[in-house]
Coordinates of C-alpha atoms in Angstrom, one line a residue:
Chain A
M68 CA 0.0 0.0 0.0
D69 CA 2.8 2.3 0.8
K70 CA 4.4 1.5 -2.5
L71 CA 1.2 2.5 -4.3
D72 CA 1.1 5.8 -2.4
R73 CA 4.5 6.6 -3.7
T74 CA 4.0 5.4 -7.2
H75 CA 4.7 8.8 -8.8
R76 CA 6.5 10.4 -6.0
S77 CA 9.1 8.2 -4.5
D78 CA 11.0 10.2 -1.9
S79 CA 11.4 13.1 -4.2
S80 CA 10.7 13.7 -7.9
Y81 CA 11.0 16.2 -10.7
S82 CA 8.8 15.9 -13.7
T83 CA 7.3 17.6 -16.8
M84 CA 3.8 16.6 -17.8
I85 CA 1.0 17.4 -20.1
M86 CA -2.5 17.8 -18.8
T87 CA -5.3 17.6 -21.3
I88 CA -8.7 18.7 -20.2
K89 CA -11.7 17.7 -22.3
T90 CA -15.2 19.0 -21.9
P91 CA -18.1 18.9 -24.4
D92 CA -17.5 22.5 -25.1
W93 CA -13.7 22.9 -25.3
E94 CA -10.5 21.0 -25.0
R95 CA -7.2 22.4 -23.8
T96 CA -3.7 21.3 -23.0
L97 CA -1.4 22.5 -20.3
E98 CA 2.3 21.8 -20.0
M99 CA 3.5 21.7 -16.5
Q100 CA 6.6 21.2 -14.4
A101 CA 6.3 19.6 -11.0
W102 CA 8.5 18.9 -8.0
T103 CA 7.6 16.7 -5.1
K104 CA 9.2 15.7 -1.9
G105 CA 7.7 13.0 0.3
L106 CA 3.9 13.2 0.3
E107 CA 3.7 16.5 1.9
L108 CA 5.4 18.9 -0.5
F109 CA 4.3 19.6 -4.0
F110 CA 5.1 22.4 -6.4
V111 CA 3.8 22.8 -9.9
T112 CA 4.0 25.6 -12.5
I113 CA 2.5 26.0 -15.9
L114 CA 4.9 26.2 -18.8
S115 CA 2.4 26.7 -21.6
P116 CA 0.0 28.0 -23.0
K117 CA 1.4 31.5 -22.9
K118 CA -1.6 33.0 -21.3
E119 CA -1.3 30.8 -18.2
K120 CA 2.5 30.6 -18.1
G121 CA 3.8 30.9 -14.6
I122 CA 0.6 30.1 -12.8
S123 CA 1.8 27.9 -10.0
S124 CA 0.5 25.9 -7.1
L125 CA 2.3 25.1 -3.9
K126 CA 1.1 22.5 -1.6
K127 CA 2.7 22.2 1.8
N128 CA 1.3 19.8 4.3
K129 CA -2.4 20.6 4.4
E130 CA -2.3 24.1 2.9
M131 CA -2.2 25.2 -0.7
W132 CA -1.3 28.5 -2.4
N133 CA -1.8 29.5 -6.0
Y134 CA 0.3 32.2 -7.7
F135 CA -1.0 34.3 -10.6
P136 CA 1.9 36.1 -12.3
K137 CA -0.4 38.4 -14.4
V138 CA -1.6 40.1 -11.3
N139 CA 1.4 39.1 -9.2
K140 CA -0.7 37.7 -6.4
I141 CA -0.4 34.7 -4.2
I142 CA -3.7 33.4 -3.0
K143 CA -4.1 30.8 -0.3
V144 CA -6.7 28.4 -1.4
P145 CA -9.5 28.8 1.1
P146 CA -11.2 25.7 2.6
S147 CA -14.3 26.5 0.7
M148 CA -12.5 26.1 -2.6
M149 CA -10.8 22.8 -1.7
M150 CA -13.4 20.9 -3.6
G151 CA -13.2 23.3 -6.5
S152 CA -11.4 22.5 -9.7
W153 CA -7.7 22.7 -9.9
M154 CA -6.5 24.7 -12.9
G155 CA -9.9 24.1 -14.6
S156 CA -9.3 20.3 -14.7
D157 CA -11.4 17.5 -13.2
F158 CA -8.9 17.2 -10.4
T159 CA -9.9 19.1 -7.2
N160 CA -7.6 21.2 -5.1
D161 CA -8.3 18.6 -2.5
D162 CA -6.9 15.9 -4.6
L163 CA -3.5 17.6 -4.5
V164 CA -3.6 18.8 -1.0
K165 CA -4.9 15.8 0.8
E166 CA -2.1 13.7 2.2
N167 CA -4.5 10.9 2.7
T168 CA -2.4 8.0 2.3
L169 CA -4.1 4.8 1.5
R170 CA -2.3 2.8 4.1
E171 CA -2.8 5.1 7.0
D172 CA -6.2 6.6 6.3
Y173 CA -8.2 3.7 4.9
H174 CA -9.3 0.4 6.2
S175 CA -8.4 -2.0 3.4
R176 CA -9.9 -5.4 2.5
F177 CA -9.0 -7.7 -0.3
L178 CA -12.0 -8.5 -2.5
S179 CA -10.0 -10.8 -4.8
K180 CA -6.4 -11.7 -4.8
K181 CA -5.1 -13.2 -8.1
S182 CA -1.5 -13.5 -9.0
D183 CA -1.7 -10.5 -11.4
L184 CA -4.6 -8.5 -10.0
Y185 CA -5.6 -7.4 -6.6
E186 CA -8.9 -5.9 -5.9
I187 CA -8.9 -3.9 -2.7
E188 CA -11.8 -2.1 -1.1
L189 CA -10.8 1.0 0.8
I190 CA -13.1 2.4 3.4
P191 CA -12.0 5.7 5.0
K192 CA -11.2 5.5 8.7
K193 CA -13.6 7.5 10.9
E194 CA -11.0 10.3 11.5
T195 CA -10.1 10.6 7.8
P196 CA -11.6 13.7 6.3
T197 CA -12.7 12.7 2.8
V198 CA -15.6 13.1 0.5
W199 CA -15.4 9.5 -0.6
G200 CA -17.5 6.8 0.9
K201 CA -15.4 4.0 -0.6
I202 CA -12.6 3.5 -3.1
L203 CA -12.2 0.4 -5.1
L204 CA -8.6 -0.1 -6.0
K205 CA -7.4 -2.4 -8.6
A206 CA -3.6 -3.0 -8.5
D207 CA -0.9 -5.0 -10.1
P208 CA 0.9 -6.9 -7.4
V209 CA 3.8 -7.8 -9.5
K210 CA 4.7 -4.3 -10.6
S211 CA 3.2 -2.9 -7.5
I212 CA 1.3 -0.2 -9.4
P213 CA -2.3 0.8 -9.4
I214 CA -4.4 0.0 -12.4
E215 CA -7.6 1.7 -11.6
E216 CA -9.3 3.5 -8.8
I217 CA -13.0 3.8 -8.6
F218 CA -14.4 6.5 -6.3
Y219 CA -17.8 6.1 -4.6
N220 CA -19.7 8.7 -2.7
E221 CA -21.4 8.1 0.6
R222 CA -24.5 6.7 -1.1
G223 CA -22.4 4.1 -2.8
E224 CA -22.7 5.6 -6.3
V225 CA -19.7 5.8 -8.6
V226 CA -18.5 9.4 -8.8
R227 CA -15.4 9.1 -10.8
T228 CA -12.8 6.7 -12.1
L229 CA -9.0 7.1 -12.3
K230 CA -7.2 4.9 -14.7
F231 CA -3.4 4.3 -14.9
E232 CA -1.9 3.4 -18.2
N233 CA 1.3 3.3 -20.2
V234 CA 3.5 1.6 -17.6
K235 CA 7.3 2.3 -17.9
K236 CA 10.3 1.3 -15.9
I237 CA 12.0 4.2 -14.3
S238 CA 14.8 4.0 -11.7
G239 CA 14.2 0.3 -11.4
R240 CA 10.5 0.7 -10.8
F241 CA 7.4 0.4 -12.8
V242 CA 5.5 3.7 -13.2
P243 CA 2.2 4.3 -15.1
M244 CA 3.0 7.4 -17.2
K245 CA -0.6 8.2 -18.0
M246 CA -3.5 8.9 -15.7
I247 CA -7.0 9.4 -17.0
L248 CA -9.6 10.9 -14.7
E249 CA -13.2 10.7 -15.7
P250 CA -16.0 12.1 -13.5
V251 CA -19.0 9.9 -14.1
T252 CA -21.4 12.6 -13.1
K253 CA -20.2 15.0 -15.8
K254 CA -20.7 13.5 -19.2
G255 CA -18.0 14.3 -21.7
H256 CA -15.5 15.6 -19.1
M257 CA -12.1 14.0 -18.8
T258 CA -8.7 15.0 -17.6
V259 CA -5.6 13.2 -18.9
V260 CA -2.2 13.7 -17.3
E261 CA 0.7 12.3 -19.1
Y262 CA 4.3 12.4 -17.9
L263 CA 6.8 13.5 -20.5
D264 CA 9.7 13.2 -18.2
L265 CA 9.8 11.7 -14.7
N266 CA 12.9 11.7 -12.5
L267 CA 12.3 9.7 -9.4
D268 CA 14.5 10.3 -6.4
A269 CA 15.9 13.4 -8.0
K270 CA 17.6 15.8 -5.7
V271 CA 15.1 18.4 -4.8
E272 CA 15.9 21.3 -2.5
D273 CA 13.5 22.2 0.3
S274 CA 13.7 25.8 -0.9
V275 CA 11.5 24.9 -3.9
F276 CA 8.6 24.5 -1.6
T277 CA 8.4 28.0 -0.2
I278 CA 5.9 30.7 -0.8
G279 CA 8.8 32.9 -1.9
N280 CA 9.6 30.5 -4.7
L281 CA 6.1 30.9 -6.1
Q282 CA 6.8 34.4 -7.0
K283 CA 10.5 34.0 -7.8
R284 CA 10.2 31.3 -10.4
R285 CA 9.6 33.5 -13.5
Chain B
M38 CA -96.7 50.5 -15.6
L39 CA -94.3 48.1 -13.8
L40 CA -91.3 50.4 -14.3
K41 CA -93.3 53.4 -13.2
L42 CA -94.5 51.7 -10.1
A43 CA -91.0 50.4 -9.2
Q44 CA -89.6 53.9 -9.7
R45 CA -92.2 55.5 -7.5
N46 CA -91.7 52.9 -4.8
I47 CA -88.0 53.7 -4.8
F48 CA -88.4 57.4 -4.4
R49 CA -91.3 57.2 -2.0
N50 CA -89.2 56.2 0.9
R51 CA -86.0 58.2 0.4
R52 CA -84.4 57.1 3.7
R53 CA -84.8 53.4 2.9
T54 CA -83.4 53.8 -0.7
F55 CA -80.6 55.9 0.6
L56 CA -79.6 53.1 3.0
T57 CA -79.7 50.4 0.3
V58 CA -77.8 52.5 -2.2
S59 CA -75.1 53.6 0.3
M60 CA -74.6 49.9 1.3
M61 CA -74.2 49.0 -2.4
V62 CA -71.9 51.9 -3.1
C63 CA -69.7 51.1 -0.2
G64 CA -69.4 47.5 -1.4
Y65 CA -68.6 48.7 -4.9
V66 CA -65.9 51.1 -3.8
L67 CA -64.4 48.5 -1.5
V68 CA -64.1 45.8 -4.3
S69 CA -62.9 48.4 -6.8
L70 CA -60.2 49.7 -4.5
F71 CA -59.1 46.3 -3.6
I72 CA -58.6 45.3 -7.2
A73 CA -57.0 48.5 -8.1
W74 CA -54.5 48.1 -5.2
A75 CA -53.6 44.6 -6.0
D76 CA -53.1 45.4 -9.7
G77 CA -51.1 48.4 -8.7
A78 CA -48.8 46.4 -6.5
Y79 CA -48.2 43.8 -9.2
G80 CA -47.8 46.5 -11.8
E81 CA -45.2 48.1 -9.6
I82 CA -43.3 44.9 -9.1
I83 CA -43.4 44.2 -12.8
S84 CA -42.2 47.6 -13.7
Q85 CA -39.4 47.3 -11.1
F86 CA -38.3 44.1 -12.7
I87 CA -38.4 45.5 -16.2
N88 CA -36.8 48.8 -15.4
A89 CA -34.0 47.5 -13.2
R90 CA -33.1 44.2 -14.7
T91 CA -34.8 42.4 -17.5
G92 CA -36.1 45.0 -19.9
E93 CA -39.2 44.1 -21.9
A94 CA -37.3 41.5 -23.8
Q95 CA -33.9 39.9 -24.2
I96 CA -31.9 38.2 -26.9
H97 CA -29.8 35.2 -26.1
F98 CA -28.1 32.3 -27.7
K99 CA -30.7 29.5 -28.3
D100 CA -30.9 27.7 -25.0
Y101 CA -28.8 30.0 -22.9
L102 CA -31.8 30.8 -20.6
E103 CA -32.4 27.1 -19.8
E104 CA -28.8 26.3 -19.4
P105 CA -26.5 29.3 -19.2
K106 CA -23.0 28.4 -20.3
M107 CA -20.1 30.7 -20.9
Y108 CA -19.6 29.6 -24.5
K109 CA -23.2 30.1 -25.5
A110 CA -22.7 33.6 -26.7
I111 CA -24.0 36.0 -29.4
A112 CA -21.2 36.3 -31.9
D113 CA -21.8 39.4 -34.0
Y114 CA -23.4 41.5 -31.4
E115 CA -22.3 44.8 -32.7
G116 CA -23.9 44.1 -36.0
L117 CA -27.0 43.0 -34.2
L118 CA -27.1 46.2 -32.1
S119 CA -27.1 48.4 -35.2
Y120 CA -29.8 46.3 -36.7
L121 CA -31.9 46.6 -33.6
E122 CA -31.3 50.3 -33.5
S123 CA -33.1 50.7 -36.8
N124 CA -36.2 49.0 -35.3
P125 CA -38.8 51.7 -34.4
S126 CA -40.1 49.6 -31.4
V127 CA -36.7 49.5 -29.7
L128 CA -36.2 52.3 -27.4
S129 CA -32.8 51.3 -26.0
M130 CA -30.7 48.2 -25.4
S131 CA -27.9 47.0 -23.3
P132 CA -25.5 44.2 -24.2
R133 CA -24.2 42.1 -21.3
V134 CA -21.5 39.5 -20.7
K135 CA -22.3 37.3 -17.8
G136 CA -20.2 35.0 -15.7
G137 CA -19.2 34.0 -12.2
A138 CA -15.9 34.7 -10.5
L139 CA -14.2 34.5 -7.2
I140 CA -13.3 37.9 -5.9
F141 CA -10.3 38.4 -3.6
L142 CA -9.4 41.3 -1.4
N143 CA -6.6 40.8 1.1
T144 CA -7.5 37.6 2.9
K145 CA -11.2 37.7 2.0
N146 CA -12.9 36.1 -0.9
F147 CA -16.4 36.0 -2.2
H148 CA -18.3 34.4 -5.2
A149 CA -20.0 37.0 -7.3
N150 CA -21.9 37.3 -10.5
V151 CA -19.8 39.3 -13.0
V152 CA -21.8 41.4 -15.4
G153 CA -19.9 43.0 -18.2
I154 CA -21.8 46.1 -19.4
D155 CA -21.5 49.0 -21.7
F156 CA -21.9 51.6 -18.9
D157 CA -23.4 54.3 -21.2
K158 CA -25.9 51.9 -22.7
E159 CA -26.8 50.2 -19.4
I160 CA -27.4 53.5 -17.7
A161 CA -29.6 54.6 -20.6
A162 CA -31.6 51.3 -20.6
T163 CA -32.2 50.6 -17.0
N164 CA -32.8 52.6 -13.9
F165 CA -30.5 50.5 -11.9
L166 CA -27.1 52.0 -12.4
R167 CA -28.7 55.4 -12.8
R168 CA -29.2 55.3 -9.0
I169 CA -25.5 54.9 -8.5
P170 CA -23.7 58.1 -9.1
I171 CA -21.2 56.9 -11.7
D172 CA -19.6 59.2 -14.0
S173 CA -19.6 56.9 -17.0
G174 CA -17.5 59.4 -19.0
S175 CA -14.6 58.6 -16.7
I176 CA -14.8 54.9 -17.4
G177 CA -12.5 54.1 -20.3
K178 CA -13.6 51.2 -22.4
N179 CA -10.6 49.2 -21.5
S180 CA -10.0 50.2 -17.9
Y181 CA -10.0 47.6 -15.3
V182 CA -12.6 49.1 -13.0
I183 CA -15.4 47.4 -11.1
V184 CA -18.6 48.4 -9.4
L185 CA -19.4 46.1 -6.5
G186 CA -22.8 45.0 -5.3
E187 CA -23.5 45.8 -1.7
K188 CA -23.3 42.3 -0.5
V189 CA -20.0 41.7 -2.3
A190 CA -18.5 44.8 -0.9
N191 CA -19.6 44.0 2.6
A192 CA -18.2 40.4 2.4
L193 CA -14.9 41.7 1.2
K194 CA -14.9 44.8 3.4
A195 CA -14.1 46.7 0.3
V196 CA -14.1 50.5 -0.1
V197 CA -13.9 52.6 -3.2
G198 CA -10.3 52.7 -4.4
D199 CA -9.4 49.1 -3.4
E200 CA -8.0 46.8 -5.9
V201 CA -9.7 43.4 -6.0
M202 CA -8.7 40.3 -7.9
L203 CA -11.1 38.3 -10.0
L204 CA -10.5 34.7 -10.6
S205 CA -12.5 32.6 -13.0
S206 CA -12.3 30.5 -16.1
G207 CA -12.8 31.7 -19.6
A208 CA -15.1 30.3 -22.3
D209 CA -12.2 28.2 -23.6
G210 CA -11.4 26.9 -20.2
S211 CA -8.4 29.1 -19.6
I212 CA -7.7 30.6 -16.2
A213 CA -8.9 34.1 -16.0
N214 CA -7.3 36.4 -13.5
D215 CA -7.1 40.2 -13.3
L216 CA -7.0 43.1 -11.0
F217 CA -9.8 45.6 -10.9
K218 CA -10.1 49.0 -9.2
V219 CA -13.3 49.5 -7.2
I220 CA -14.8 52.7 -8.5
D221 CA -18.1 52.4 -6.8
I222 CA -20.3 50.3 -4.6
A223 CA -24.0 49.9 -5.4
R224 CA -25.4 50.7 -2.0
G225 CA -28.9 51.2 -1.0
D226 CA -30.2 49.9 -4.2
R227 CA -33.7 48.5 -4.1
A228 CA -33.0 45.5 -6.2
K229 CA -31.8 42.9 -3.6
I230 CA -31.0 40.4 -6.2
D231 CA -28.3 42.6 -7.7
E232 CA -26.4 42.8 -4.5
M233 CA -24.4 39.8 -5.5
N234 CA -23.4 41.3 -8.8
V235 CA -20.3 43.2 -9.8
Y236 CA -20.1 45.3 -13.0
I237 CA -17.1 45.7 -15.2
P238 CA -16.7 47.3 -18.6
I239 CA -17.9 45.1 -21.4
N240 CA -14.6 45.1 -23.4
V241 CA -12.7 44.1 -20.3
A242 CA -15.2 41.3 -19.6
Q243 CA -14.8 39.9 -23.1
E244 CA -11.1 39.9 -22.6
F245 CA -11.3 38.4 -19.1
F246 CA -13.7 35.6 -20.2
S247 CA -12.0 35.0 -23.5
L248 CA -15.0 36.0 -25.5
P249 CA -13.7 38.4 -28.1
G250 CA -16.5 40.4 -29.6
K251 CA -19.2 38.3 -28.0
V252 CA -21.9 38.9 -25.4
H253 CA -24.4 36.6 -23.7
E254 CA -27.4 38.9 -23.6
I255 CA -28.9 41.9 -25.3
M256 CA -31.5 43.5 -23.1
L257 CA -34.1 45.5 -24.9
R258 CA -36.4 48.3 -23.8
T259 CA -39.3 48.4 -26.2
K260 CA -42.4 50.3 -27.0
G261 CA -45.3 48.3 -28.3
K262 CA -44.9 45.0 -30.1
L263 CA -41.6 44.1 -31.6
A264 CA -42.5 43.6 -35.2
D265 CA -40.4 42.3 -38.1
L266 CA -37.4 41.2 -36.1
N267 CA -35.2 38.9 -38.2
L268 CA -32.8 37.3 -35.8
P269 CA -30.1 34.9 -36.8
T270 CA -31.4 31.4 -36.4
D271 CA -29.1 30.5 -33.5
L272 CA -30.6 33.4 -31.4
T273 CA -33.9 33.6 -29.5
L274 CA -35.9 36.5 -28.3
S275 CA -37.6 36.1 -25.0
G276 CA -40.0 38.3 -23.1
W277 CA -39.6 39.1 -19.4
K278 CA -42.1 36.5 -18.4
E279 CA -39.8 33.9 -19.8
I280 CA -36.7 35.4 -18.5
E281 CA -38.0 35.6 -15.0
K282 CA -40.0 32.5 -15.3
D283 CA -39.8 31.4 -11.7
F284 CA -40.7 34.9 -10.5
Y285 CA -43.5 35.2 -12.9
K286 CA -45.0 31.8 -11.9
A287 CA -44.7 32.8 -8.2
M288 CA -46.5 36.0 -8.9
E289 CA -49.2 34.3 -10.8
A290 CA -49.7 31.9 -8.0
D291 CA -49.9 34.9 -5.7
R292 CA -52.5 36.4 -7.9
K293 CA -54.6 33.3 -7.6
G294 CA -54.4 33.7 -3.9
D295 CA -55.6 37.2 -4.3
N296 CA -58.6 36.0 -6.2
V297 CA -59.6 34.1 -3.1
A298 CA -59.4 37.3 -1.0
R299 CA -61.3 39.1 -3.7
F300 CA -64.0 36.5 -3.7
I301 CA -64.3 36.7 0.1
I302 CA -64.7 40.5 -0.1
M303 CA -67.3 40.1 -2.8
V304 CA -69.3 37.6 -0.7
L305 CA -69.2 39.9 2.2
V306 CA -70.5 42.8 0.1
A307 CA -73.2 40.5 -1.3
L308 CA -74.2 39.5 2.2
G309 CA -74.4 43.1 3.3
V310 CA -76.6 44.0 0.3
F311 CA -78.7 41.0 0.8
N312 CA -79.4 41.9 4.4
T313 CA -80.3 45.5 3.5
V314 CA -82.6 44.3 0.7
L315 CA -84.3 41.7 2.8
M316 CA -84.9 44.2 5.6
S317 CA -86.4 46.8 3.3
V318 CA -88.7 44.3 1.7
M319 CA -89.8 42.8 5.0
E320 CA -90.5 46.3 6.2
R321 CA -93.0 46.7 3.4
M322 CA -94.7 43.4 3.9
R323 CA -97.9 45.2 5.1
E324 CA -97.9 47.3 1.9
F325 CA -97.6 44.2 -0.2
G326 CA -100.4 42.6 1.7
V327 CA -102.6 45.6 0.8
L328 CA -101.6 45.3 -2.9
K329 CA -102.5 41.7 -2.9
A330 CA -105.8 42.3 -1.1
I331 CA -106.8 44.7 -3.9
G332 CA -106.0 41.9 -6.4
T333 CA -102.4 42.4 -7.5
N334 CA -101.0 39.4 -9.3
P335 CA -98.2 37.7 -7.2
S336 CA -96.0 37.5 -10.3
F337 CA -96.4 41.2 -10.9
L338 CA -95.4 41.8 -7.3
F339 CA -92.4 39.6 -7.7
K340 CA -91.3 41.4 -10.8
M341 CA -91.8 44.7 -9.3
I342 CA -89.6 44.0 -6.3
V343 CA -86.8 42.6 -8.5
L344 CA -87.0 45.5 -10.8
E345 CA -86.9 47.9 -7.9
N346 CA -83.6 46.3 -6.9
I347 CA -82.2 46.4 -10.3
I348 CA -82.8 50.1 -10.5
V349 CA -81.3 50.6 -7.0
G350 CA -78.3 48.5 -8.1
A351 CA -77.8 50.5 -11.3
L352 CA -78.1 53.7 -9.4
S353 CA -75.5 52.4 -6.9
I354 CA -73.1 51.4 -9.8
V355 CA -73.3 54.9 -11.2
I356 CA -72.6 56.6 -7.9
G357 CA -70.1 53.9 -7.0
T358 CA -68.1 54.3 -10.2
I359 CA -67.9 58.1 -9.7
L360 CA -66.8 57.6 -6.1
A361 CA -64.4 54.8 -6.8
L362 CA -62.8 56.8 -9.6
A363 CA -62.1 59.6 -7.2
V364 CA -60.8 57.2 -4.4
N365 CA -58.7 55.2 -6.8
Y366 CA -57.3 58.3 -8.3
Y367 CA -56.3 59.6 -4.9
F368 CA -54.6 56.4 -4.0
S369 CA -52.9 56.1 -7.4
K370 CA -51.3 59.5 -6.7
H371 CA -50.5 59.1 -3.0
G372 CA -50.4 55.5 -2.2
I373 CA -50.3 54.1 1.3
T374 CA -47.0 54.0 3.0
F375 CA -46.3 50.9 5.1
G376 CA -44.6 51.2 8.4
E377 CA -41.9 48.8 7.2
T378 CA -40.8 47.7 3.8
F379 CA -41.8 44.4 2.4
E380 CA -39.8 42.4 -0.1
Y381 CA -41.1 40.7 -3.2
G382 CA -39.0 39.0 -5.8
G383 CA -35.9 40.7 -4.5
F384 CA -37.4 44.1 -4.7
E385 CA -38.4 46.2 -1.8
F386 CA -41.6 48.1 -1.5
N387 CA -42.8 50.5 1.2
E388 CA -45.7 52.0 -0.6
M389 CA -48.8 50.6 -2.2
K390 CA -50.4 52.5 -5.0
A391 CA -53.7 51.9 -6.8
V392 CA -53.8 51.7 -10.5
M393 CA -56.6 53.1 -12.8
E394 CA -57.8 50.2 -14.9
L395 CA -61.1 49.4 -16.4
R396 CA -61.3 46.0 -14.7
S397 CA -61.5 47.7 -11.2
Y398 CA -64.9 49.1 -12.3
I399 CA -66.3 46.3 -14.4
L400 CA -65.8 43.6 -11.8
P401 CA -67.6 45.5 -8.9
S402 CA -70.3 46.5 -11.3
I403 CA -71.0 42.9 -12.1
V404 CA -70.9 42.0 -8.4
I405 CA -73.4 44.7 -7.5
L406 CA -75.8 44.1 -10.4
V407 CA -75.8 40.3 -9.9
T408 CA -76.2 40.4 -6.2
S409 CA -78.9 43.0 -6.4
I410 CA -80.9 40.7 -8.6
F411 CA -80.1 37.5 -6.8
V412 CA -80.6 38.8 -3.3
S413 CA -84.0 40.3 -4.2
L414 CA -85.3 37.0 -5.5
Y415 CA -85.9 35.5 -2.0
P416 CA -87.6 38.5 -0.4
A417 CA -89.6 39.0 -3.6
Y418 CA -90.6 35.4 -3.5
R419 CA -91.6 35.7 0.1
A420 CA -93.7 38.8 -0.6
A421 CA -95.4 37.1 -3.6
K422 CA -96.2 34.0 -1.7
I423 CA -97.4 35.3 1.6
P424 CA -101.2 35.4 2.0
A425 CA -102.6 38.9 2.0
I426 CA -104.3 38.7 5.4
E427 CA -101.1 37.5 7.1
A428 CA -99.0 40.2 5.4
I429 CA -101.4 42.9 6.6
H430 CA -101.3 41.6 10.1
S431 CA -97.6 41.3 10.2

């Protein structure tokens, strides 16, 4: 479980990725650069398109800040906006902020255990703040990577699915390079995150994850 | 003969006739004023809506009203504006860009409805911004200025001169963020609904929401029917009843409730008239007995009493109309001021004015005439049936 939590992060990472957001009305692509350290620190900045270049998010422990270079303002994401969309995608701010780790925050139960596929039911522990009633996790035990996560709300309805594809071996580990998030409740909406370059266990300075760095990084 | 007799009977006892007539007149005026007031109140609410917000009609992209989406915009709106300008029924119009945004000021934030407007056109078309002392001449087309609704300003603790940040997403999904200087706060406005609005120049709104040369809405102030309007097929014209569908429905339901109250008042008036008529007929029972004793046909007697009442009713209607006209006129000019304001559909009212409409006279006329006939039937029947000897002794 711990290995699954750290699929894309390892102890630290540096990556470039492309996020494609599809809606029935428009489709757009963002190129981003991201740094992580542990599960607590996360910094991402948009490289393109030009209009949004430099818009950055910093996540530190349970808090999150966004920086908007156009108006040169740093805004702390208020709790009311946590369930709001992150950068217009189907991911919520909460998805990025929450350090809910599967091992610590969920009661897990194996539904099926085959040699190449584990199906695990995750029920949040009482003290875990989450909007999910249940998560169904399908994982590959050989490569120790997730294959699919199905998110249920408290009434037991499927809210969204997250699929992991395009597995590659990086730094001696298997990593899915593509993540597809589909909210079931919003027809035609989809967010795809694809890693162009992923450096696991890269040396990342703590200074990256400071509010000052949000503004500095132009 | 019948008419002459009825007429003479009426004027024989002036005091009795006066009583009946004044009862009917009072009833008439009461019903008339009630209708005039109710219509006046609704009329006021409607005109508030039209003047301050919706206009008589609006043009949108096909299904924008049912499901407002950022990308459902009117493309060539400037061409449409000049086309509309040539229409003689169109008095004025105001194009609007609409969207939602988070507004930030220092540590506070608030979700507001952003309305991009052409300040000159909006001021000319509605009475809303006119109440805010904005010098539209000082607002450059491309200046990043903002007028905050009262609720927004309070939530942000914003004052004129502050710089607020707006954060939203554009029609293409891009992240919209910009700084705006607060040039005014729409305080003390009567339209409560608009307290959550903020207003920015239309060009800036188009830029902000990535809608170059597009608007979501064209609000029209019209005179008479809009004739010969050839809109592009992807656009629709809707009247204010459609635009404020929920409000309109609520108002109609309210009106139905009013009908019940109106009916009760009418019944009360009818009962009063009935009582008076019954008393005046009973009072004359002896007289009818004599008439019968000298050989008057009961059906003749019956007709005579009914006719008498019709004449009295007609007389009351004439007097009542004159009196109601005067009373309604007075209240249409002065209105009644309430101790406290009441709110309806987001608008506040503290005065109720009557309205001069034909229906406030026709309805009570019908009530009086019908009741004067109906209520006379029973007393007339009694008088016609009662044996002469008994009537004389009564």
